PDB file of C-alpha atoms and ligand atoms in Angstrom:
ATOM      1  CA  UNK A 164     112.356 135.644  84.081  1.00 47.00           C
ATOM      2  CA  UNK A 165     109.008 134.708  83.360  1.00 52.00           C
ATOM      3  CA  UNK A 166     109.270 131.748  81.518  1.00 49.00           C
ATOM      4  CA  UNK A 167     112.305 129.320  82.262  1.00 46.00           C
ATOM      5  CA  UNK A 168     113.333 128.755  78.815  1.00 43.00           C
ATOM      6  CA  UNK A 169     114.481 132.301  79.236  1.00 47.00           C
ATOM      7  CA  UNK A 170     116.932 131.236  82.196  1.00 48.00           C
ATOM      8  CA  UNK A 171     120.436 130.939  81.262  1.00 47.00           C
ATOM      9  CA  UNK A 172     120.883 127.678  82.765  1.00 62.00           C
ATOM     10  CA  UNK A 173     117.745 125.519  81.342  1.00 66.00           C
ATOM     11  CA  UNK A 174     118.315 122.832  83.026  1.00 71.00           C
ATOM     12  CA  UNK A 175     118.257 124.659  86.620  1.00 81.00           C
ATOM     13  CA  UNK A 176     114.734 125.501  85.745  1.00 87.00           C
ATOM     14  CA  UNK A 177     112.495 123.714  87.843  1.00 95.00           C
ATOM     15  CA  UNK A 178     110.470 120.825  86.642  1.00 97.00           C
ATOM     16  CA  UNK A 179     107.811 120.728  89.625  1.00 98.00           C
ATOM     17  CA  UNK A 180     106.293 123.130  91.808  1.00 98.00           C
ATOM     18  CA  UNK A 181     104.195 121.722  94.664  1.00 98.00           C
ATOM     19  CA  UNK A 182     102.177 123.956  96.546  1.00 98.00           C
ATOM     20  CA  UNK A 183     100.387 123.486 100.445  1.00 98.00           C
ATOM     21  CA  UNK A 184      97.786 126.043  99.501  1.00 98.00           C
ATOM     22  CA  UNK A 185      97.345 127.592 103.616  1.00 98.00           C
ATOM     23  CA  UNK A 186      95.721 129.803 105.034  1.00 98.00           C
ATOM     24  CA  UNK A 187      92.052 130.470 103.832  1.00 98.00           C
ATOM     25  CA  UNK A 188      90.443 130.705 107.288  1.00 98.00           C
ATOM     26  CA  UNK A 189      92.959 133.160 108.497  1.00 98.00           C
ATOM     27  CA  UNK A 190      91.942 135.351 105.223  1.00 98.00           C
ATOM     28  CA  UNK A 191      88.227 135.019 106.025  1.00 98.00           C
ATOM     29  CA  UNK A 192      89.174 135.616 109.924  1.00 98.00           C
ATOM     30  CA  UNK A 193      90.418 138.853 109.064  1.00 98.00           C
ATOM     31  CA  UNK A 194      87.482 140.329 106.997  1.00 98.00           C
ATOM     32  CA  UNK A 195      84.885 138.734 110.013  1.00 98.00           C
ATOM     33  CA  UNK A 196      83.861 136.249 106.978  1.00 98.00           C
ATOM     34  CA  UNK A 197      83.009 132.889 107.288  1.00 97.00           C
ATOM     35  CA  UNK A 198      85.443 130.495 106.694  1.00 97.00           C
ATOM     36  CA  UNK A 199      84.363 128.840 103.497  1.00 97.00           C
ATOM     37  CA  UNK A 200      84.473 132.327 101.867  1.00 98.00           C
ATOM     38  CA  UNK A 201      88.083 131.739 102.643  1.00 98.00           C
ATOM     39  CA  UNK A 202      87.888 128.969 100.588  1.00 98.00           C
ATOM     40  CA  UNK A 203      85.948 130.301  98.130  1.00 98.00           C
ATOM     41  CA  UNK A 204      88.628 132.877  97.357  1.00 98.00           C
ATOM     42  CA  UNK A 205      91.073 130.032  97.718  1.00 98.00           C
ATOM     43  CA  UNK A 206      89.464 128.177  94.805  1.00 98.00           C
ATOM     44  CA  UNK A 207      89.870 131.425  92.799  1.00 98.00           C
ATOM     45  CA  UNK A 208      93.636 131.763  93.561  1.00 98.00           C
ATOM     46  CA  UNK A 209      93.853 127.891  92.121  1.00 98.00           C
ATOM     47  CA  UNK A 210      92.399 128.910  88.947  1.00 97.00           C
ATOM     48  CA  UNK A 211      95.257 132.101  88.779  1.00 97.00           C
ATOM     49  CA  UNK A 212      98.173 129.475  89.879  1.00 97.00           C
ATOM     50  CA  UNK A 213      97.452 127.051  86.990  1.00 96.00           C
ATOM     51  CA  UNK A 214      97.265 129.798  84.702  1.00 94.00           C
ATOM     52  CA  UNK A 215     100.831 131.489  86.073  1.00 95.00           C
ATOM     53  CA  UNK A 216     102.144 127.736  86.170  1.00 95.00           C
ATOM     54  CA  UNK A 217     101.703 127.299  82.294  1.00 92.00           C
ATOM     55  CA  UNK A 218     102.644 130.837  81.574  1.00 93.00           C
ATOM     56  CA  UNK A 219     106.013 130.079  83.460  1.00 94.00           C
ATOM     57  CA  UNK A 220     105.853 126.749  81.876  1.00 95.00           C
ATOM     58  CA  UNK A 221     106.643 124.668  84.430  1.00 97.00           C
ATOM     59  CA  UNK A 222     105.701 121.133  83.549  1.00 97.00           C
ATOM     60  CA  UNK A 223     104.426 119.862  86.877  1.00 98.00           C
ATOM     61  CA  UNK A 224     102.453 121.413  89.614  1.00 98.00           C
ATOM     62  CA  UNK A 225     100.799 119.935  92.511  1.00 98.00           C
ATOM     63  CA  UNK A 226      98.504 121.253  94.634  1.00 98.00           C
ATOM     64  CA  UNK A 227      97.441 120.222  97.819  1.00 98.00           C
ATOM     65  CA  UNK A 228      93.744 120.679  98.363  1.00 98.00           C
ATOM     66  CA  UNK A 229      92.269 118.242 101.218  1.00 98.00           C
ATOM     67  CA  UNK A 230      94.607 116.022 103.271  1.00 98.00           C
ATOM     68  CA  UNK A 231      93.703 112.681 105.053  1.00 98.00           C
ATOM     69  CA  UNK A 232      93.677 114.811 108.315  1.00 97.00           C
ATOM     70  CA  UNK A 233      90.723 117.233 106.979  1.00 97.00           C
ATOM     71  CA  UNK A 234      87.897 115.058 107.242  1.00 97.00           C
ATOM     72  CA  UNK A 235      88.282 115.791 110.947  1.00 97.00           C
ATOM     73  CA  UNK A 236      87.493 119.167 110.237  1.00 97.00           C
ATOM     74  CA  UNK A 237      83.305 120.121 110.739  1.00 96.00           C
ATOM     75  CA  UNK A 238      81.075 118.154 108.698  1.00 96.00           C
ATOM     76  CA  UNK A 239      79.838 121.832 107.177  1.00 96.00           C
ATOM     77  CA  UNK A 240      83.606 122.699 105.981  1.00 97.00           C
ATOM     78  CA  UNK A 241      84.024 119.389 104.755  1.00 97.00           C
ATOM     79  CA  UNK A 242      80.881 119.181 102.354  1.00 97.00           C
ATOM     80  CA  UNK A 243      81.866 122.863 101.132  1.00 97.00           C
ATOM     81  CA  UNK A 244      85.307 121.726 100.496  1.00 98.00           C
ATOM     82  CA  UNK A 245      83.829 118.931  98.473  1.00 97.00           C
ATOM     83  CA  UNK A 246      81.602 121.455  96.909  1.00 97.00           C
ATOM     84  CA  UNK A 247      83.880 123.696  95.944  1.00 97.00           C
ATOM     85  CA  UNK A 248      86.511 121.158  94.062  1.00 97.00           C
ATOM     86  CA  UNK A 249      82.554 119.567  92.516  1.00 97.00           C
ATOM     87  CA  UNK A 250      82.385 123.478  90.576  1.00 97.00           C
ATOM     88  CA  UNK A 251      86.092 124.043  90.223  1.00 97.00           C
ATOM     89  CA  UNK A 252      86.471 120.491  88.304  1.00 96.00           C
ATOM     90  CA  UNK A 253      83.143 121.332  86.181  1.00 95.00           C
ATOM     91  CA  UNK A 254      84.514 124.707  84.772  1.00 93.00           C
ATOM     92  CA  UNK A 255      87.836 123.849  84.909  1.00 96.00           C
ATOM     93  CA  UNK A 256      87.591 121.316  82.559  1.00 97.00           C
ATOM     94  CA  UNK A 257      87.467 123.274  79.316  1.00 96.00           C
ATOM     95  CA  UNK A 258      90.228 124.945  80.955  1.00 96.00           C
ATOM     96  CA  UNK A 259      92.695 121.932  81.091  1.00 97.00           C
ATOM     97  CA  UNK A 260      91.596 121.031  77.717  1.00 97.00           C
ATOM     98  CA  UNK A 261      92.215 124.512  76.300  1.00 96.00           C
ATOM     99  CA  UNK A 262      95.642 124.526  78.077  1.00 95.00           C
ATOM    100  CA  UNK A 263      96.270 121.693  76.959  1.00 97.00           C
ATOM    101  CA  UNK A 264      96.812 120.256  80.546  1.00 97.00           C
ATOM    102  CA  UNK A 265      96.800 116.469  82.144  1.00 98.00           C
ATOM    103  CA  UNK A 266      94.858 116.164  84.953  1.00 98.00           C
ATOM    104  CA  UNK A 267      96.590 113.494  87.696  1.00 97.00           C
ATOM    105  CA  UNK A 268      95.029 113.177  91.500  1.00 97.00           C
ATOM    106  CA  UNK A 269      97.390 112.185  94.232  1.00 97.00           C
ATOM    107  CA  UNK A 270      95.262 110.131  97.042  1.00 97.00           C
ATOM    108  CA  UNK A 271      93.396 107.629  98.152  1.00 95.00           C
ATOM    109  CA  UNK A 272      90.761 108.970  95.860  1.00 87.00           C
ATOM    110  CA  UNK A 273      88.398 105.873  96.168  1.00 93.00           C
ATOM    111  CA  UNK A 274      87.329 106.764 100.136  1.00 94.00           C
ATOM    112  CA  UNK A 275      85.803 110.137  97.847  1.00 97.00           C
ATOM    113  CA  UNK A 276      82.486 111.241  98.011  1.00 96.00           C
ATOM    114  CA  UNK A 277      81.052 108.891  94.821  1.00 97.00           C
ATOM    115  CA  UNK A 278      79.944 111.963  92.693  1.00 96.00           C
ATOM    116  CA  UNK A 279      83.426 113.687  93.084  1.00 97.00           C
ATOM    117  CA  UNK A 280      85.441 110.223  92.191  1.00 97.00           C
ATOM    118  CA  UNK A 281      83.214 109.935  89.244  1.00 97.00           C
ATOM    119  CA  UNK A 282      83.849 113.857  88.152  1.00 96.00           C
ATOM    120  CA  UNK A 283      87.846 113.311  88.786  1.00 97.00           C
ATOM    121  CA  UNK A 284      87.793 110.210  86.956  1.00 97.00           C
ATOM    122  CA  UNK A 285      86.103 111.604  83.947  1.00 97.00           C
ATOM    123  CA  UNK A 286      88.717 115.197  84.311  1.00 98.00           C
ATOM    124  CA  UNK A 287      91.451 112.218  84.437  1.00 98.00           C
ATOM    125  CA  UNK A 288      90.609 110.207  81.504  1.00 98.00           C
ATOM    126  CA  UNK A 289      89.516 113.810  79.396  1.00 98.00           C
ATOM    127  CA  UNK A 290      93.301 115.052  79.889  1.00 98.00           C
ATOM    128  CA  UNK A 291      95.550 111.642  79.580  1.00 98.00           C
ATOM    129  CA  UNK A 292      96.776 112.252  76.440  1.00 98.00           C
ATOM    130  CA  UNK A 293      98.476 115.670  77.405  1.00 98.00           C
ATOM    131  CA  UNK A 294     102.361 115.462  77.567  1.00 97.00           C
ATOM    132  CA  UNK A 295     103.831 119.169  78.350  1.00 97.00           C
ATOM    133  CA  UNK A 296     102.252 119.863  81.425  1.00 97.00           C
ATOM    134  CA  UNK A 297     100.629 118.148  84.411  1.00 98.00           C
ATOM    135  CA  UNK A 298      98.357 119.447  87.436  1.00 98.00           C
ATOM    136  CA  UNK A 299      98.179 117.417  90.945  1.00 98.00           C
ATOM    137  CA  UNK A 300      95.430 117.362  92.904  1.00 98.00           C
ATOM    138  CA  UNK A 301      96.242 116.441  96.111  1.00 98.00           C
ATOM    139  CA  UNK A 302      93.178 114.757  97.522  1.00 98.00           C
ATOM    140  CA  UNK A 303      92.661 112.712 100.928  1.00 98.00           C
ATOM    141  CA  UNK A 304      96.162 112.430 100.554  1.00 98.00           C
ATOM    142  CA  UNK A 305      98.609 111.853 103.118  1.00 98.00           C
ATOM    143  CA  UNK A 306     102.628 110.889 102.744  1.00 98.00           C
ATOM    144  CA  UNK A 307     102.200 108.206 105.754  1.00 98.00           C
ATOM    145  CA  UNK A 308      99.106 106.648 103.788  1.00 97.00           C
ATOM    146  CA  UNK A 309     100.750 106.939 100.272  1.00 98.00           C
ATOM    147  CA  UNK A 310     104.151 105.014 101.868  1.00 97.00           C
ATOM    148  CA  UNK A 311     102.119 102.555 103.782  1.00 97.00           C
ATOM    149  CA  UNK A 312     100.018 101.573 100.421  1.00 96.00           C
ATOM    150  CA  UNK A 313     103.133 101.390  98.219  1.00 97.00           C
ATOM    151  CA  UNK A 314     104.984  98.971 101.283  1.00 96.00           C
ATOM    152  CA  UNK A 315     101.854  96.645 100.946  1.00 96.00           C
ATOM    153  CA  UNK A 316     102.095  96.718  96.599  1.00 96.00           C
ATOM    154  CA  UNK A 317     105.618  96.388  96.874  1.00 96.00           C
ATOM    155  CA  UNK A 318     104.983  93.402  99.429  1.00 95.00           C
ATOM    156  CA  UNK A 319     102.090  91.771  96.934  1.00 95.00           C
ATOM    157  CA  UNK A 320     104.431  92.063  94.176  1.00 94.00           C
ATOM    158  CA  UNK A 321     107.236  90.651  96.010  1.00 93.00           C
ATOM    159  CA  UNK A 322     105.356  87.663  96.871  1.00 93.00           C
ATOM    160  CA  UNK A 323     103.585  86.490  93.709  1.00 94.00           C
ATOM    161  CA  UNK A 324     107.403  86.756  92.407  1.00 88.00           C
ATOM    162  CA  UNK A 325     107.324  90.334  90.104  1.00 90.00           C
ATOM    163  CA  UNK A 326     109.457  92.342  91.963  1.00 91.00           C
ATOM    164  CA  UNK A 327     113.327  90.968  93.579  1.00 89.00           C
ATOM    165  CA  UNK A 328     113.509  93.125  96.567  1.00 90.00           C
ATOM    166  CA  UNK A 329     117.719  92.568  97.010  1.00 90.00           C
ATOM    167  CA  UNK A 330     117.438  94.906  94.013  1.00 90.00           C
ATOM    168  CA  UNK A 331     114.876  97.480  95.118  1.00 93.00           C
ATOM    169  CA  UNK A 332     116.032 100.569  95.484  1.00 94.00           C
ATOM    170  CA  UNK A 333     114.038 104.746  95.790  1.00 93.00           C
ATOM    171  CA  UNK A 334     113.663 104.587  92.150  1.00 93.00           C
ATOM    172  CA  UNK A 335     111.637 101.008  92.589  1.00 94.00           C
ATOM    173  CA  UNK A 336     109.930 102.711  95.086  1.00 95.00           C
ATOM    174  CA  UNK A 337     109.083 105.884  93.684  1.00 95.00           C
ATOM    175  CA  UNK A 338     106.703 104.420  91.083  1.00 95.00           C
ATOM    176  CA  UNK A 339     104.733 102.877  93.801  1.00 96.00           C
ATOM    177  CA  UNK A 340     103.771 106.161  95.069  1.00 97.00           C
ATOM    178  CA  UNK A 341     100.857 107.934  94.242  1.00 96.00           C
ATOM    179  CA  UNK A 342     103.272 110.077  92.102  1.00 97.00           C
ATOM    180  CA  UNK A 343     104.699 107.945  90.318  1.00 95.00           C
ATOM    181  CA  UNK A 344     105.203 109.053  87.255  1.00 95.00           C
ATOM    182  CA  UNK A 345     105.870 112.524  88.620  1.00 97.00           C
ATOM    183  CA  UNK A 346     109.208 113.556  89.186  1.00 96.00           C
ATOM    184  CA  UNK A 347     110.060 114.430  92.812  1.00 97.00           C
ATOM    185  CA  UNK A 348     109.378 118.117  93.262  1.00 98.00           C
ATOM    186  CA  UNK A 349     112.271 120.167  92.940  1.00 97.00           C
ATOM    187  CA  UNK A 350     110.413 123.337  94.892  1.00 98.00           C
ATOM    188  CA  UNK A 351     108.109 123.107  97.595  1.00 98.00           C
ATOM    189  CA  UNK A 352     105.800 126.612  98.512  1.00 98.00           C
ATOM    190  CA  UNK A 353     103.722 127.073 101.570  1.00 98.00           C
ATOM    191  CA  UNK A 354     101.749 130.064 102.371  1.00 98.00           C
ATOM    192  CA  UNK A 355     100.770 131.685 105.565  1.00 98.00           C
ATOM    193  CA  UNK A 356     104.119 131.688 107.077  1.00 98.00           C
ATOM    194  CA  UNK A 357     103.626 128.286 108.527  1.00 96.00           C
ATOM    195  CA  UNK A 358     107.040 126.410 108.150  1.00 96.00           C
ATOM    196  CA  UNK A 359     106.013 122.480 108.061  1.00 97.00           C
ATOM    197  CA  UNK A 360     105.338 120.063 105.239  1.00 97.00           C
ATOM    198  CA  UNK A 361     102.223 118.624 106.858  1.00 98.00           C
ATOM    199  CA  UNK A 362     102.486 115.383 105.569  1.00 98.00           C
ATOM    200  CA  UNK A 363     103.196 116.533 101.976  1.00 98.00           C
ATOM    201  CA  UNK A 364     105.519 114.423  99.878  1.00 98.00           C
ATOM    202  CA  UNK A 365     107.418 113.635 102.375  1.00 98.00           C
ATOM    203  CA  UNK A 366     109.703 111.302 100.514  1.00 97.00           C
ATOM    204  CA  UNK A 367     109.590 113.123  97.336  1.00 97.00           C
ATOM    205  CA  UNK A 368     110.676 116.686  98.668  1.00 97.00           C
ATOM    206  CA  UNK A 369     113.494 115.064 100.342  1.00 96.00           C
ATOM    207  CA  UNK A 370     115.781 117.024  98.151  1.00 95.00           C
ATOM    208  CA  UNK A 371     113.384 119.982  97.058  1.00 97.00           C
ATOM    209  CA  UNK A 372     113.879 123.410  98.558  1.00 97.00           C
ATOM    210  CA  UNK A 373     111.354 125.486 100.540  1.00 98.00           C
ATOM    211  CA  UNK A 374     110.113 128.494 100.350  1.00 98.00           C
ATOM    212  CA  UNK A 375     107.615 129.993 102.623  1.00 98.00           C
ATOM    213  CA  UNK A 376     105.536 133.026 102.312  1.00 98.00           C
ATOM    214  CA  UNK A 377     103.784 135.051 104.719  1.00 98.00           C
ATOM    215  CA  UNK A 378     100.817 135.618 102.191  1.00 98.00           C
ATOM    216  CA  UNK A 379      97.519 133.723 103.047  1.00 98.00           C
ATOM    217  CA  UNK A 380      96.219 131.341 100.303  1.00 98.00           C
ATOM    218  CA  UNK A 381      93.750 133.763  98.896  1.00 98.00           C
ATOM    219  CA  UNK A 382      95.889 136.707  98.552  1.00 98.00           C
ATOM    220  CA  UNK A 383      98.794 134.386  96.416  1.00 98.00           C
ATOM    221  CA  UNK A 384      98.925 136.030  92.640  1.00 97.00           C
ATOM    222  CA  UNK A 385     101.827 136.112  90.381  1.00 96.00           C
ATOM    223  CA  UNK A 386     103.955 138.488  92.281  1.00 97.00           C
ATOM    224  CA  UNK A 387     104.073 136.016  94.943  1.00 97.00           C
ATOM    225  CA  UNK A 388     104.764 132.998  92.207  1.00 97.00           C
ATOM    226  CA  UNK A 389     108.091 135.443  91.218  1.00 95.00           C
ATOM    227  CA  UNK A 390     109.358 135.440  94.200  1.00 97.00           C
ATOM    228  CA  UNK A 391     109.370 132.431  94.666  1.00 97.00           C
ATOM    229  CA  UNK A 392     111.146 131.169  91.525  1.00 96.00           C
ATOM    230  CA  UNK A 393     113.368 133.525  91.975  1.00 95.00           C
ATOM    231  CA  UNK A 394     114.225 132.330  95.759  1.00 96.00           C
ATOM    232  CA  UNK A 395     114.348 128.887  93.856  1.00 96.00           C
ATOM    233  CA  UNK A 396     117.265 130.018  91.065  1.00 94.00           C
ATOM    234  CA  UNK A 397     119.375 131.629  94.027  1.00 91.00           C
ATOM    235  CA  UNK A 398     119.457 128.317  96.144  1.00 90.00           C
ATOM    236  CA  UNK A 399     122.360 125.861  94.996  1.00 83.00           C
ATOM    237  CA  UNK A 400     121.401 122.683  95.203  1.00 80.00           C
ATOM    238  CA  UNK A 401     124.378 120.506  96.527  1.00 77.00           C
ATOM    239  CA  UNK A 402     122.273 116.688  96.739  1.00 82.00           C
ATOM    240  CA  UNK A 403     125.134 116.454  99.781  1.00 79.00           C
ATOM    241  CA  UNK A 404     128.303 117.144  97.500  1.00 78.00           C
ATOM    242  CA  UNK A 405     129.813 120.068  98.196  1.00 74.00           C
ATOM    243  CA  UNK A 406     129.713 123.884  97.528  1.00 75.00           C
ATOM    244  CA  UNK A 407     130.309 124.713  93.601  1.00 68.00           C
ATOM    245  CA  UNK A 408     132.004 127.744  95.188  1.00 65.00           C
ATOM    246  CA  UNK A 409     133.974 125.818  97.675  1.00 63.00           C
ATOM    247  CA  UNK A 410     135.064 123.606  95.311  1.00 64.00           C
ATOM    248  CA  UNK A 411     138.618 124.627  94.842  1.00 63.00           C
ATOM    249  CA  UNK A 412     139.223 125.677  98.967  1.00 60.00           C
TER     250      UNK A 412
HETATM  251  C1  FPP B   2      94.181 125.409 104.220  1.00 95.87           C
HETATM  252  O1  FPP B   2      93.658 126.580 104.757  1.00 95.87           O
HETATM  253  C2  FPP B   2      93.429 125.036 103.037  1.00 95.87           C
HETATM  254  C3  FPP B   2      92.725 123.874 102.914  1.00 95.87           C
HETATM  255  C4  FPP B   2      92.675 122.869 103.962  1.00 95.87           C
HETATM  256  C5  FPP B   2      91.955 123.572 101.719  1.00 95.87           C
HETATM  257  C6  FPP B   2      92.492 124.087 100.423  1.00 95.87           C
HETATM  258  C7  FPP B   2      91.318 124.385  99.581  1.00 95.87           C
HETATM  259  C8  FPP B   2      91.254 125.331  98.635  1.00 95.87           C
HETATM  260  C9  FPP B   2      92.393 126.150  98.245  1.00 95.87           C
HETATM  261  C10 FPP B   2      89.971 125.637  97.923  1.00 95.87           C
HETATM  262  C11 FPP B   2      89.362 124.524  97.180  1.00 95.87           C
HETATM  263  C12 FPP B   2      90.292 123.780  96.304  1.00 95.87           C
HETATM  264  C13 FPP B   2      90.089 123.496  95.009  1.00 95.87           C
HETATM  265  C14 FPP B   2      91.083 122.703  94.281  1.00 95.87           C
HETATM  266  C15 FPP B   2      88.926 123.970  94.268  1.00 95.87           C
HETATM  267  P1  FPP B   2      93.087 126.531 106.240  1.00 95.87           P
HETATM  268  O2  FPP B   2      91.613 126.347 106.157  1.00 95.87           O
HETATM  269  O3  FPP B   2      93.782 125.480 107.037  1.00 95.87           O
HETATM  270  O4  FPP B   2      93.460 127.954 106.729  1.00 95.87           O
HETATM  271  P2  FPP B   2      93.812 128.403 108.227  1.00 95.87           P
HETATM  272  O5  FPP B   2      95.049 127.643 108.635  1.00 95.87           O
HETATM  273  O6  FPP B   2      94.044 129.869 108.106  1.00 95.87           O
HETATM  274  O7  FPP B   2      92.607 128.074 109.084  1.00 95.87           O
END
């Protein structure tokens, strides 16, 4: 089970896990901790996931670590955030280079803190050549921003004459998202029993299936990661055709 080469079906195995990491103040809630030591242990539980992610070899994960809605957070749990993904990107970087791991962020990275655009940049540009397997970073990112940016490329391109828009179609489309040259995720996980998508790849999980754990960020190891593949290999996925099973009724 662990990795999906094992599978009996290879190409059932899924190609991209994204992840809405929840539930870190509810963890440091409970132990009458502030909340940032939530997402201190949330960091930690990041550094376990990419590890599982390669070991299951799953080519594409995405995380999602600060949406465009968290800046209206406290200044004090913003600059910690910021902190945190500073030290994670520092000693993660021999990390994704060991690994052999590409590092891609998702988000309108530029409105960044300039020190942390700088460090993702260099992360970016350290990992590029890296084919097998790919980490997201979800940063100020937001599906309503991401569609509204790739409407006004699409537009620009449209205009000067490089795109014919009678012809345009989701796959067009698809590479003017900040995932572009991600394939559409084919399992979604959220933690802390919360069952919403937040504003996560909205269009690209239009097809993906959902699971959702109880288990707070923190707390999510590779017992929880099982699980969840394994929900992932029961599901069929139809795409709107019908039932394999039902074929023949
Ligand atoms: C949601 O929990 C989590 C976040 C908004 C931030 C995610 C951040 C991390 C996992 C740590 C830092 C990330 C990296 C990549 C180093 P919440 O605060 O909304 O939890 P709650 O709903 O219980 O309050």
């Amino acid at each position: 089970m662990k990795s999906p080469k094992n599978q009996a079906d290879k190409s059932k195995a899924p190609k991209h896990v994204a992840i809405i990491m929840d539930g870190n103040g509810r963890w440091a809630y409970a132990r009458n901790l502030p909340r940032i030591e939530g997402h201190r242990r949330g960091a930690e539980a990041v550094k376990r996931t990419l590890k599982i992610a390669k070991e299951y070899n799953i080519p594409f994960i995405t995380l999602y670590a600060f949406s465009v809605e968290n800046w209206n957070r406290p200044k004090k749990e913003v600059d910690a955030l910021m902190d945190l993904l500073d030290n994670f990107l520092t000693d993660q970087l021999k990390e994704l280079l060991k690994r052999e791991i590409r590092f891609r962020v998702i988000g309108r990275y530029e409105e960044l803190p300039p020190h942390i655009q700088k460090r993702l940049k260099k992360t970016e540009k350290a990992t590029a050549h890296f084919t097998e397997h790919t980490l997201g970073l979800a940063l100020n990112y937001g599906s309503r921003t991401e569609i509204v940016d790739a409407l006004r490329a699409v537009t620009k391109a449209a205009k000067i004459g490089d795109l014919n828009i009678e012809d345009f179609d989701y796959n067009d489309l698809r590479s003017y998202l900040h995932t572009g040259d991600m394939p559409d995720p084919d399992l979604i996980i959220r933690t802390s029993g919360e069952s919403r998508l937040s504003n996560f790849l909205l269009l690209q999980s239009a097809y993906a299936e959902i699971h959702i754990t109880s288990v707070l960020w923190p707390d999510f190891g590779e017992a929880e990661f099982k699980i969840a593949i394994k929900d992932y290999y029961d599901r069929e996925r139809r795409y709107g055709k019908t039932s394999c099973k039902l074929h023949n009724i």
